[in-house]
Coordinates of C-alpha atoms and ligand atoms in Angstrom, one line a residue:
X1322 CA 0.1 0.0 0.0
X1323 CA 1.2 3.4 -0.9
X1324 CA -0.3 6.8 -0.6
X1325 CA -1.5 8.5 -3.8
X1326 CA 1.1 10.8 -5.3
X1327 CA 0.2 13.5 -7.6
X1328 CA 2.8 15.0 -10.0
X1329 CA 4.0 17.5 -7.5
X1330 CA 4.5 14.9 -4.8
X1331 CA 6.4 12.6 -7.3
X1332 CA 8.7 15.5 -8.3
X1333 CA 9.3 16.5 -4.6
X1334 CA 10.1 12.9 -3.5
X1335 CA 12.2 11.9 -6.5
X1336 CA 15.8 13.0 -6.6
X1337 CA 16.1 11.5 -10.1
X1338 CA 13.6 12.0 -13.0
X1339 CA 14.6 10.9 -16.4
X1340 CA 13.1 10.0 -19.8
X1341 CA 14.7 7.2 -21.8
X1342 CA 14.5 3.8 -23.2
X1343 CA 14.7 0.5 -21.4
X1344 CA 18.0 -1.2 -22.6
X1345 CA 18.4 -4.4 -20.5
X1346 CA 16.7 -6.2 -17.7
X1347 CA 18.6 -8.7 -15.6
X1348 CA 17.5 -10.4 -12.5
X1349 CA 20.0 -11.0 -9.7
X1350 CA 20.1 -12.8 -6.4
X1351 CA 22.4 -13.9 -3.7
X1352 CA 23.8 -17.5 -3.9
X1353 CA 21.1 -18.8 -1.6
X1354 CA 18.2 -17.1 -3.5
X1355 CA 16.9 -15.5 -0.4
X1356 CA 16.4 -12.1 -2.3
X1357 CA 16.0 -11.6 -5.9
X1358 CA 15.8 -8.2 -7.5
X1359 CA 15.8 -7.1 -11.1
X1360 CA 18.2 -4.4 -12.6
X1361 CA 16.5 -2.3 -15.3
X1362 CA 19.0 -0.3 -17.3
X1363 CA 17.6 2.8 -18.9
X1364 CA 19.5 4.7 -21.6
X1365 CA 18.8 8.4 -21.1
X1366 CA 17.3 10.6 -23.7
X1367 CA 16.7 13.5 -21.2
X1368 CA 17.4 14.2 -17.6
X1369 CA 14.8 16.3 -15.9
X1370 CA 16.3 16.0 -12.4
X1371 CA 19.5 14.5 -10.9
X1372 CA 20.8 12.6 -13.8
X1373 CA 22.8 15.3 -15.5
X1374 CA 26.0 13.9 -17.2
X1375 CA 24.8 10.3 -17.1
X1376 CA 23.9 8.4 -20.2
X1377 CA 22.3 5.5 -18.3
X1378 CA 20.7 4.8 -14.9
X1379 CA 20.0 1.5 -13.3
X1380 CA 16.7 0.9 -11.5
X1381 CA 16.5 -1.9 -9.0
X1382 CA 13.1 -3.5 -8.8
X1383 CA 12.1 -6.0 -6.1
X1384 CA 11.5 -9.6 -7.5
X1385 CA 12.6 -11.5 -10.5
X1386 CA 13.6 -14.9 -11.7
X1387 CA 17.0 -16.6 -11.3
X1388 CA 17.8 -20.2 -11.8
X1389 CA 14.2 -21.3 -11.4
X1390 CA 13.7 -19.3 -8.2
X1391 CA 11.1 -16.5 -8.6
X1392 CA 9.6 -13.8 -6.4
X1393 CA 7.6 -10.6 -6.8
X1394 CA 6.1 -7.8 -4.8
X1395 CA 2.5 -6.7 -5.2
X1396 CA 2.4 -3.4 -7.0
X1397 CA 5.9 -3.3 -8.5
X1398 CA 5.9 -1.9 -11.9
X1399 CA 6.5 -3.8 -15.2
X1400 CA 9.2 -2.9 -17.7
X1401 CA 9.9 -4.3 -21.2
X1402 CA 13.0 -4.2 -23.1
X1403 CA 12.9 -1.3 -25.6
X1404 CA 10.0 0.4 -23.9
X1405 CA 10.2 4.2 -23.8
X1406 CA 9.6 5.5 -20.3
X1407 CA 9.4 8.6 -18.1
X1408 CA 10.6 7.5 -14.6
X1409 CA 10.6 9.1 -11.2
X1410 CA 13.2 7.5 -9.1
X1411 CA 14.2 7.6 -5.3
X1412 CA 16.7 5.5 -3.4
X1413 CA 15.7 2.6 -1.2
X1414 CA 17.0 2.8 2.4
X1415 CA 20.2 1.0 1.4
X1416 CA 20.8 3.2 -1.6
X1417 CA 19.6 1.5 -4.7
X1418 CA 17.6 3.6 -7.1
X1419 CA 14.0 2.3 -7.5
X1420 CA 10.7 3.7 -8.9
X1421 CA 9.1 6.3 -6.6
X1422 CA 5.8 5.1 -5.0
X1423 CA 6.2 1.5 -6.1
X1424 CA 4.5 1.9 -9.5
X1425 CA 3.3 5.4 -9.5
X1426 CA 6.6 6.9 -10.8
X1427 CA 6.6 4.8 -13.9
X1428 CA 5.1 6.2 -17.1
X1429 CA 5.1 4.3 -20.5
X1430 CA 5.5 6.6 -23.5
X1431 CA 3.5 5.7 -26.5
X1432 CA 2.7 7.3 -29.8
X1433 CA -0.9 7.9 -31.0
X1434 CA -1.6 9.8 -34.2
X1435 CA 1.9 11.3 -34.1
X1436 CA 1.6 12.5 -30.6
X1437 CA 3.5 11.0 -27.6
X1438 CA 1.3 10.2 -24.6
X1439 CA 2.6 9.3 -21.1
X1440 CA 0.6 6.4 -19.6
X1441 CA 1.1 5.9 -15.8
X1442 CA 1.8 2.4 -14.7
X1443 CA -1.4 0.7 -13.5
X1444 CA -1.9 0.3 -9.8
X1445 CA -1.7 -3.5 -10.3
X1446 CA -1.9 -5.3 -7.0
X1447 CA -0.7 -2.4 -4.7
X1448 CA -3.1 -0.3 -2.7
X1449 CA -3.4 3.4 -2.9
X1450 CA -4.3 5.7 -0.1
X1451 CA -6.0 8.9 -1.3
X1452 CA -5.7 11.4 1.4
X1453 CA -8.6 13.7 2.2
X1454 CA -8.9 16.5 -0.4
X1455 CA -6.7 14.8 -2.9
X1456 CA -7.9 14.3 -6.4
X1457 CA -6.5 11.8 -8.8
X1458 CA -4.9 13.2 -12.0
X1459 CA -5.4 11.6 -15.3
X1460 CA -3.3 8.5 -15.7
X1461 CA -2.8 9.2 -19.5
X1462 CA -1.6 12.7 -20.7
X1463 CA 0.2 14.2 -23.7
X1464 CA 3.8 13.7 -22.9
X1465 CA 4.7 17.4 -23.7
X1466 CA 2.1 18.6 -21.1
X1467 CA 3.5 16.4 -18.4
X1468 CA 7.0 17.2 -19.2
X1469 CA 6.2 21.0 -19.0
X1470 CA 4.7 20.5 -15.6
X1471 CA 7.6 18.5 -14.3
X1472 CA 10.1 21.1 -15.5
X1473 CA 8.1 23.8 -13.7
X1474 CA 7.9 21.7 -10.5
X1475 CA 11.6 20.9 -10.6
X1476 CA 12.3 24.5 -10.3
X1477 CA 10.2 24.6 -7.1
X1478 CA 11.6 21.2 -5.8
X1479 CA 15.2 21.1 -6.8
X1480 CA 17.3 18.1 -6.0
X1481 CA 19.0 18.1 -2.7
X1482 CA 22.8 18.2 -2.8
X1483 CA 23.1 14.8 -1.2
X1484 CA 21.0 13.2 -3.8
X1485 CA 22.8 14.8 -6.8
X1486 CA 24.8 11.7 -7.5
X1487 CA 22.5 8.7 -7.0
X1488 CA 24.4 5.7 -5.6
X1489 CA 25.0 2.8 -7.9
X1490 CA 22.3 0.1 -7.5
X1491 CA 23.4 -2.2 -4.8
X1492 CA 22.1 -5.7 -4.3
X1493 CA 22.6 -8.9 -2.4
X1494 CA 26.2 -10.0 -1.9
X1495 CA 27.5 -13.1 -3.7
X1496 CA 25.1 -12.2 -6.5
X1497 CA 24.3 -14.6 -9.2
X1498 CA 22.4 -13.3 -12.2
X1499 CA 20.2 -14.4 -15.1
X1500 CA 20.6 -13.4 -18.7
X1501 CA 18.8 -10.4 -20.0
X1502 CA 15.1 -11.2 -19.5
X1503 CA 13.5 -8.7 -21.7
X1504 CA 10.8 -8.0 -19.2
X1505 CA 10.2 -7.9 -15.5
X1506 CA 8.5 -10.8 -13.8
X1507 CA 4.9 -10.6 -13.1
X1508 CA 3.0 -13.9 -12.7
X1509 CA 0.2 -14.0 -15.3
X1510 CA -1.6 -16.7 -13.3
X1511 CA -3.1 -16.1 -10.0
X1512 CA -1.4 -17.8 -6.9
X1513 CA -2.8 -19.5 -3.9
X1514 CA -1.6 -21.7 -1.1
X1515 CA -2.1 -25.4 -1.5
X1516 CA -1.8 -26.2 2.2
X1517 CA -5.6 -25.5 3.0
X1518 CA -6.4 -28.4 0.6
X1519 CA -4.8 -30.8 3.1
X1520 CA -6.1 -29.1 6.2
X1521 CA -2.7 -27.4 6.9
X1522 CA -2.7 -23.8 8.2
X1523 CA -0.8 -21.0 6.7
X1524 CA 1.5 -19.7 9.5
X1525 CA 2.3 -16.1 9.6
X1526 CA 4.6 -14.9 12.3
X1527 CA 5.0 -11.3 13.9
X1528 CA 8.2 -9.5 14.3
X1529 CA 7.6 -7.0 17.1
X1530 CA 10.8 -4.9 16.5
X1531 CA 10.0 -1.3 15.5
X1532 CA 6.3 -2.0 15.4
X1533 CA 4.6 1.4 15.5
X1534 CA 4.0 2.3 19.1
X1535 CA 1.3 4.8 18.2
X1536 CA -1.3 2.2 17.0
X1537 CA -4.2 2.6 19.4
X1538 CA -4.4 -0.8 21.4
X1539 CA -1.1 -1.9 19.9
X1540 CA -0.1 -3.4 16.6
X1541 CA 0.0 -7.0 17.7
X1542 CA -3.6 -7.3 18.6
X1543 CA -4.5 -5.9 15.1
X1544 CA -2.4 -8.6 13.5
X1545 CA -4.1 -11.3 15.6
X1546 CA -7.3 -10.0 14.7
X1547 CA -6.4 -10.1 10.9
X1548 CA -5.3 -13.7 11.2
X1549 CA -8.5 -14.6 13.1
X1550 CA -10.8 -12.7 10.8
X1551 CA -9.5 -14.3 7.6
X1552 CA -9.6 -17.7 9.2
X1553 CA -13.1 -17.2 10.5
X1554 CA -14.5 -16.7 7.0
X1555 CA -17.1 -19.4 6.6
X1556 CA -17.1 -21.4 3.3
X1557 CA -13.3 -20.9 2.9
X1558 CA -10.8 -23.4 4.1
X1559 CA -7.8 -21.1 4.5
X1560 CA -6.5 -21.0 8.2
X1561 CA -4.2 -18.0 8.8
X1562 CA -2.3 -19.3 11.9
X1563 CA -0.7 -16.8 14.3
X1564 CA 2.7 -18.5 14.6
X1565 CA 3.9 -16.3 17.5
X1566 CA 6.7 -13.8 17.4
X1567 CA 9.8 -14.1 15.3
X1568 CA 13.1 -12.3 14.6
X1569 CA 12.6 -13.1 10.9
X1570 CA 12.2 -9.9 9.0
X1571 CA 12.1 -8.3 5.5
X1572 CA 11.0 -9.6 2.3
X1573 CA 13.3 -12.6 1.8
X1574 CA 13.0 -16.3 1.3
X1575 CA 14.1 -17.5 4.8
X1576 CA 11.3 -20.0 5.2
X1577 CA 9.2 -17.8 7.5
X1578 CA 6.1 -15.9 6.6
X1579 CA 6.7 -12.8 8.6
X1580 CA 5.2 -9.4 9.2
X1581 CA 8.1 -7.0 10.1
X1582 CA 8.3 -3.4 10.8
X1583 CA 10.5 -0.4 9.7
X1584 CA 11.8 -2.0 6.5
X1585 CA 14.8 -3.4 8.4
X1586 CA 16.6 -4.6 5.2
X1587 CA 16.2 -1.1 3.6
X1588 CA 14.4 -2.7 0.6
X1589 CA 12.0 0.1 0.0
X1590 CA 12.2 4.0 0.0
X1591 CA 11.7 6.0 3.1
X1592 CA 8.2 7.0 4.0
X1593 CA 8.0 10.8 4.1
X1594 CA 6.6 11.7 7.5
X1595 CA 6.3 15.4 6.7
X1596 CA 3.8 15.0 3.9
X1597 CA 2.8 11.6 5.3
X1598 CA 3.2 9.9 1.9
X1599 CA 5.1 7.0 0.4
X1600 CA 5.0 3.2 0.7
X1601 CA 3.1 2.2 3.8
X1602 CA 3.5 -1.5 3.5
X1603 CA 4.3 -4.1 0.9
X1604 CA 3.3 -7.8 0.6
X1605 CA 6.1 -9.6 -1.2
X1606 CA 5.9 -13.2 -2.6
X1607 CA 9.4 -14.3 -1.4
X1608 CA 9.0 -17.7 -3.2
X1609 CA 6.5 -19.4 -5.4
X1610 CA 6.5 -22.6 -7.5
X1611 CA 5.2 -23.4 -10.9
X1612 CA 3.0 -26.3 -9.5
X1613 CA -0.4 -25.5 -10.7
X1614 CA -3.9 -26.4 -9.7
X1615 CA -7.4 -25.5 -11.1
X1616 CA -9.9 -24.4 -8.5
X1617 CA -13.4 -23.3 -9.4
X1618 CA -12.3 -23.2 -13.0
X1619 CA -9.3 -20.9 -12.4
X1620 CA -5.7 -21.9 -12.7
X1621 CA -3.4 -21.0 -9.8
X1622 CA 0.3 -21.4 -9.1
X1623 CA 1.6 -22.2 -5.6
X1624 CA 2.7 -19.8 -2.9
X1625 CA 5.7 -20.9 -1.0
X1626 CA 6.4 -18.0 1.1
X1627 CA 5.2 -14.4 1.6
X1628 CA 6.2 -11.5 3.7
X1629 CA 4.5 -8.3 4.9
X1630 CA 7.0 -5.3 5.3
X1631 CA 5.5 -2.3 7.1
X1632 CA 7.5 0.8 6.5
X1633 CA 8.9 2.9 9.2
X1634 CA 8.2 6.7 9.7
X1635 CA 4.5 5.9 9.2
X1636 CA 3.3 7.0 12.7
X1637 CA 1.4 10.0 11.0
X1638 CA -0.9 7.3 9.4
X1639 CA -1.0 4.6 12.0
X1640 CA -1.9 6.9 14.8
X1641 CA -5.5 6.9 13.6
X1642 CA -7.6 4.1 15.2
X1643 CA -8.1 1.1 12.9
X1644 CA -5.6 2.2 10.2
X1645 CA -2.8 -0.2 11.1
X1646 CA -5.5 -3.0 11.3
X1647 CA -6.9 -2.0 7.9
X1648 CA -3.5 -2.1 6.3
X1649 CA -2.3 -5.4 7.9
X1650 CA -5.7 -7.0 7.1
X1651 CA -5.5 -5.8 3.5
X1652 CA -1.9 -7.0 3.2
X1653 CA -3.0 -10.3 4.7
X1654 CA -5.7 -10.5 2.0
X1655 CA -2.9 -10.3 -0.6
X1656 CA -1.1 -13.1 1.4
X1657 CA -4.3 -15.3 0.9
X1658 CA -4.1 -14.5 -3.0
X1659 CA -6.7 -11.8 -3.4
X1660 CA -6.1 -8.9 -5.6
X1661 CA -7.9 -5.6 -5.5
X1662 CA -11.7 -5.5 -5.4
X1663 CA -11.8 -2.2 -7.2
X1664 CA -9.9 1.0 -7.8
X1665 CA -7.0 -0.1 -10.0
X1666 CA -7.0 -0.6 -13.8
X1667 CA -7.6 -4.3 -13.5
X1668 CA -10.7 -4.0 -11.2
X1669 CA -14.0 -2.2 -11.4
X1670 CA -14.5 1.5 -10.7
X1671 CA -15.3 1.5 -6.9
X1672 CA -18.1 4.0 -7.5
X1673 CA -19.9 1.6 -9.7
X1674 CA -19.8 -1.4 -7.3
X1675 CA -20.8 -0.9 -3.7
X1676 CA -19.7 -4.5 -2.8
X1677 CA -16.2 -4.0 -4.1
X1678 CA -16.1 -0.3 -2.7
X1679 CA -16.8 -1.6 0.8
X1680 CA -14.2 -4.5 0.6
X1681 CA -11.0 -4.6 2.6
X1682 CA -9.3 -5.2 -0.7
X1683 CA -10.4 -2.0 -2.2
X1684 CA -7.2 -0.4 -3.6
X1685 CA -7.9 2.7 -1.6
X1686 CA -7.7 2.4 2.3
X1687 CA -11.0 3.5 3.8
X1688 CA -9.2 5.0 6.9
X1689 CA -12.3 5.1 8.7
X1690 CA -11.4 3.0 11.8
X1691 CA -12.8 -0.3 10.4
X1692 CA -9.7 -2.3 11.1
X1693 CA -9.0 -5.8 9.6
X1694 CA -12.5 -6.9 8.9
X1695 CA -13.2 -8.8 5.6
X1696 CA -16.4 -7.6 4.0
X1697 CA -18.8 -9.5 1.5
X1698 CA -16.5 -8.8 -1.5
X1699 CA -13.5 -10.2 0.4
X1700 CA -15.5 -13.1 1.7
X1701 CA -16.6 -14.0 -1.8
X1702 CA -13.0 -13.8 -3.0
X1703 CA -11.4 -16.1 -0.3
X1704 CA -14.3 -18.6 -0.8
X1705 CA -13.6 -18.8 -4.4
X1706 CA -9.9 -19.5 -3.9
X1707 CA -10.2 -21.9 -0.9
X1708 CA -13.5 -24.0 -1.5
X1709 CA -14.4 -26.6 1.1
X1710 CA -16.1 -29.9 0.0
X1711 CA -19.5 -28.2 0.3
X1712 CA -20.9 -24.9 1.5
X1713 CA -24.2 -23.2 1.5
X1714 CA -25.0 -19.7 2.8
X1715 CA -28.9 -19.1 2.7
X1716 CA -30.2 -15.6 2.6
X1717 CA -33.8 -14.3 2.9
X1718 CA -35.0 -10.9 1.9
X1719 CA -36.4 -10.1 5.3
X1720 CA -37.2 -11.6 8.7
X1721 CA -40.8 -10.5 9.2
X1722 CA -43.5 -10.7 6.5
X1723 CA -47.2 -9.8 6.3
X1724 CA -50.0 -10.5 3.9
X1725 CA -49.2 -9.4 0.4
X1726 CA -45.5 -9.3 0.9
X1727 CA -43.2 -11.7 -1.1
X1728 CA -40.4 -13.5 0.5
X1729 CA -37.4 -14.5 -1.6
X1730 CA -34.9 -17.2 -0.6
X1731 CA -31.5 -17.3 -2.3
X1732 CA -28.3 -19.1 -1.4
X1733 CA -24.5 -18.7 -2.1
X1734 CA -22.9 -22.1 -2.9
X1735 CA -19.3 -23.2 -2.9
X1736 CA -17.6 -26.5 -2.9
X1737 CA -15.6 -29.2 -4.7
X1738 CA -17.9 -32.3 -4.0
X1739 CA -21.1 -33.6 -5.4
X1740 CA -24.1 -33.3 -3.2
X1741 CA -27.9 -33.7 -2.8
X1742 CA -29.5 -30.4 -2.1
X1743 CA -32.5 -30.2 0.2
X1744 CA -34.5 -27.0 0.8
X1745 CA -37.3 -27.1 3.4
X1746 CA -39.1 -24.7 5.7
X1747 CA -40.2 -25.6 9.3
X1748 CA -43.8 -24.6 10.1
X1749 CA -45.2 -22.7 13.2
X1750 CA -47.4 -25.8 14.1
X1751 CA -44.7 -28.3 13.9
X1752 CA -43.5 -30.3 10.8
X1753 CA -42.0 -29.0 7.6
X1754 CA -42.5 -28.6 4.0
X1755 CA -39.7 -29.5 1.5
X1756 CA -39.3 -27.9 -1.9
X1757 CA -40.1 -30.5 -4.5
X1758 CA -42.4 -32.6 -2.2
X1759 CA -46.1 -33.0 -2.9
X1760 CA -47.1 -33.1 0.8
X1761 CA -45.8 -31.8 4.2
X1762 CA -43.3 -33.8 6.1
X1763 CA -41.8 -35.5 3.1
X1764 CA -38.0 -34.9 2.7
X1765 CA -37.0 -35.0 -1.0
X1766 CA -34.1 -33.4 -2.6
X1767 CA -34.6 -30.4 -5.1
X1768 CA -31.4 -31.6 -6.8
X1769 CA -29.4 -34.8 -6.7
X1770 CA -25.8 -35.6 -7.3
X1771 CA -25.2 -31.8 -8.0
X1772 CA -21.6 -31.0 -8.8
X1773 CA -20.9 -28.0 -6.4
X1774 CA -19.0 -24.9 -7.5
X1775 CA -18.9 -21.2 -6.7
X1776 CA -22.3 -19.5 -7.3
X1777 CA -23.7 -16.5 -5.7
X1778 CA -27.4 -15.6 -5.0
X1779 CA -29.0 -18.7 -6.6
X1780 CA -32.8 -18.3 -6.3
X1781 CA -34.3 -21.2 -4.4
X1782 CA -37.9 -20.0 -3.6
X1783 CA -40.2 -17.1 -3.8
X1784 CA -43.6 -16.9 -2.0
X1785 CA -46.2 -14.1 -1.9
X1786 CA -48.1 -14.4 1.4
X1787 CA -52.0 -14.6 0.8
X1788 CA -53.0 -14.4 4.4
X1789 CA -54.1 -18.1 4.5
X1790 CA -50.7 -19.1 5.9
X1791 CA -50.4 -19.9 9.6
X1792 CA -49.0 -17.0 11.7
X1793 CA -45.9 -17.6 13.6
X1794 CA -42.2 -18.5 13.4
X1795 CA -40.8 -20.3 10.4
X1796 CA -37.3 -21.4 9.4
X1797 CA -35.9 -22.1 5.9
X1798 CA -33.2 -24.6 5.8
X1799 CA -30.8 -25.4 2.9
X1800 CA -28.9 -28.6 3.3
X1801 CA -26.2 -30.3 1.3
X1802 CA -25.8 -34.0 1.8
X1803 CA -23.3 -36.5 0.4
X1804 CA -25.0 -38.0 -2.7
X1805 CA -27.4 -40.8 -2.0
X1806 CA -27.0 -40.7 1.8
X1807 CA -29.6 -40.3 4.5
X1808 CA -30.3 -36.6 5.1
X1809 CA -31.6 -37.4 8.5
X1810 CA -28.1 -38.1 9.8
X1811 CA -25.9 -35.2 10.4
X1812 CA -22.8 -37.2 9.7
X1813 CA -23.8 -37.2 6.0
X1814 CA -24.1 -33.4 5.9
X1815 CA -21.6 -31.3 3.9
X1816 CA -23.2 -28.0 5.0
X1817 CA -26.4 -26.6 6.4
X1818 CA -27.6 -23.0 6.8
X1819 CA -30.8 -21.5 8.1
X1820 CA -32.9 -18.3 7.6
X1821 CA -35.6 -17.8 10.2
X1822 CA -38.6 -15.5 9.6
X1823 CA -42.1 -14.7 11.0
X1824 CA -45.4 -14.3 9.3
X1825 CA -48.1 -12.1 10.7
X1826 CA -51.3 -11.9 8.6
Ligands
ZN2078 ZN1 -3.3 -4.0 -2.0

């Protein structure tokens, strides 16, 4: 998650701003493959700030692929060899030059009708925080207009002396490297954990060192709540296990899924506490494998290790109640495999989709104190990725009806197994009536040997009350039973859900 940066913020926070062409793309790692990064060499056509006298700069991006080991960070920008770019760059804490604001500082230059346009990198899987009063600028603008604005802003925000000579990109020691890749690595296929398919939890550990002390109630309880809330989503098998405290830190393949604070390995740029802007937190996939599995019709690769790195200098943001919880809960949503519900170029416009807008995985933090609570859209997402054998979630459009009103029963389904589906309502005077039956108190399935899958708001029954129905308390039940087995024995059930209501003539 990063804060939104307009052009002025990008200029202010970037000691180096250049226009050029991508010349080579090489991934490097240390000998143990604990950290992979990718060096993107840009041949300069113009230096707008900080690059005077240079003909090339090297950007270091987190992630890449070396010797069959691969990693990536949600929200890192993509580059292709030969691509023309305008890049705003700032150093990481350990001195390597990288793109400002994860992806926001990268513009692709493309010609259209003889005019060059600058297209800002899509938000991808990173989150944006739009601060109160901020307006988003157009992501695509005529290049000449953007360059004019940048040149004006550079006069107001000149490069600091110390940043005039950007340090050479540094990386892991004992580096081994790949050949020129021609592109930076972004998995095209979605990823998920395979452990939940065998009932194994995904263990996340908490590194308390440098955790922000300003978080109301403390940071760790918010982390615990995030693990519990993602685990407690019904109809999803993923268990996010709080593995206790650890000294493991950073985004690195050390075999521990860790939340660490203050970016202790200096992998990301400083957060700017004066303007309260920059990279708040990053979820990095430290390791994944090319094993694949099809779930609910979608193909997934396998997560092997993920780390959440919370930046330092972020007290200005985390002092507000619920903000740390929302950020750690959102990042943990990425750990499960979720992308953004809305707000980036690969998801709907938040204004057009209330469910996506309310989601924790909204690309823009709500910042309203909600903390790490998955909402309907998040729940749907994690159910899709981690289906149990069978699951049904029944919904009724009300809980109290009178004559002339219409009740409508729907259900969300999820699952990998086959099942017999029974839908019945218990009556105020005792007994029940099953859908599909010709008489009361006869239990018959409405569907037999049904292959379960992910389906939302499947209509099961509508009924308009005439006034002849018995007054009192009713309850709808939707029941999934292993095919052909006795529905009266709960051992045969895959899932059951109920929806009570009353009728008053
Ligand atoms: Zn995000």
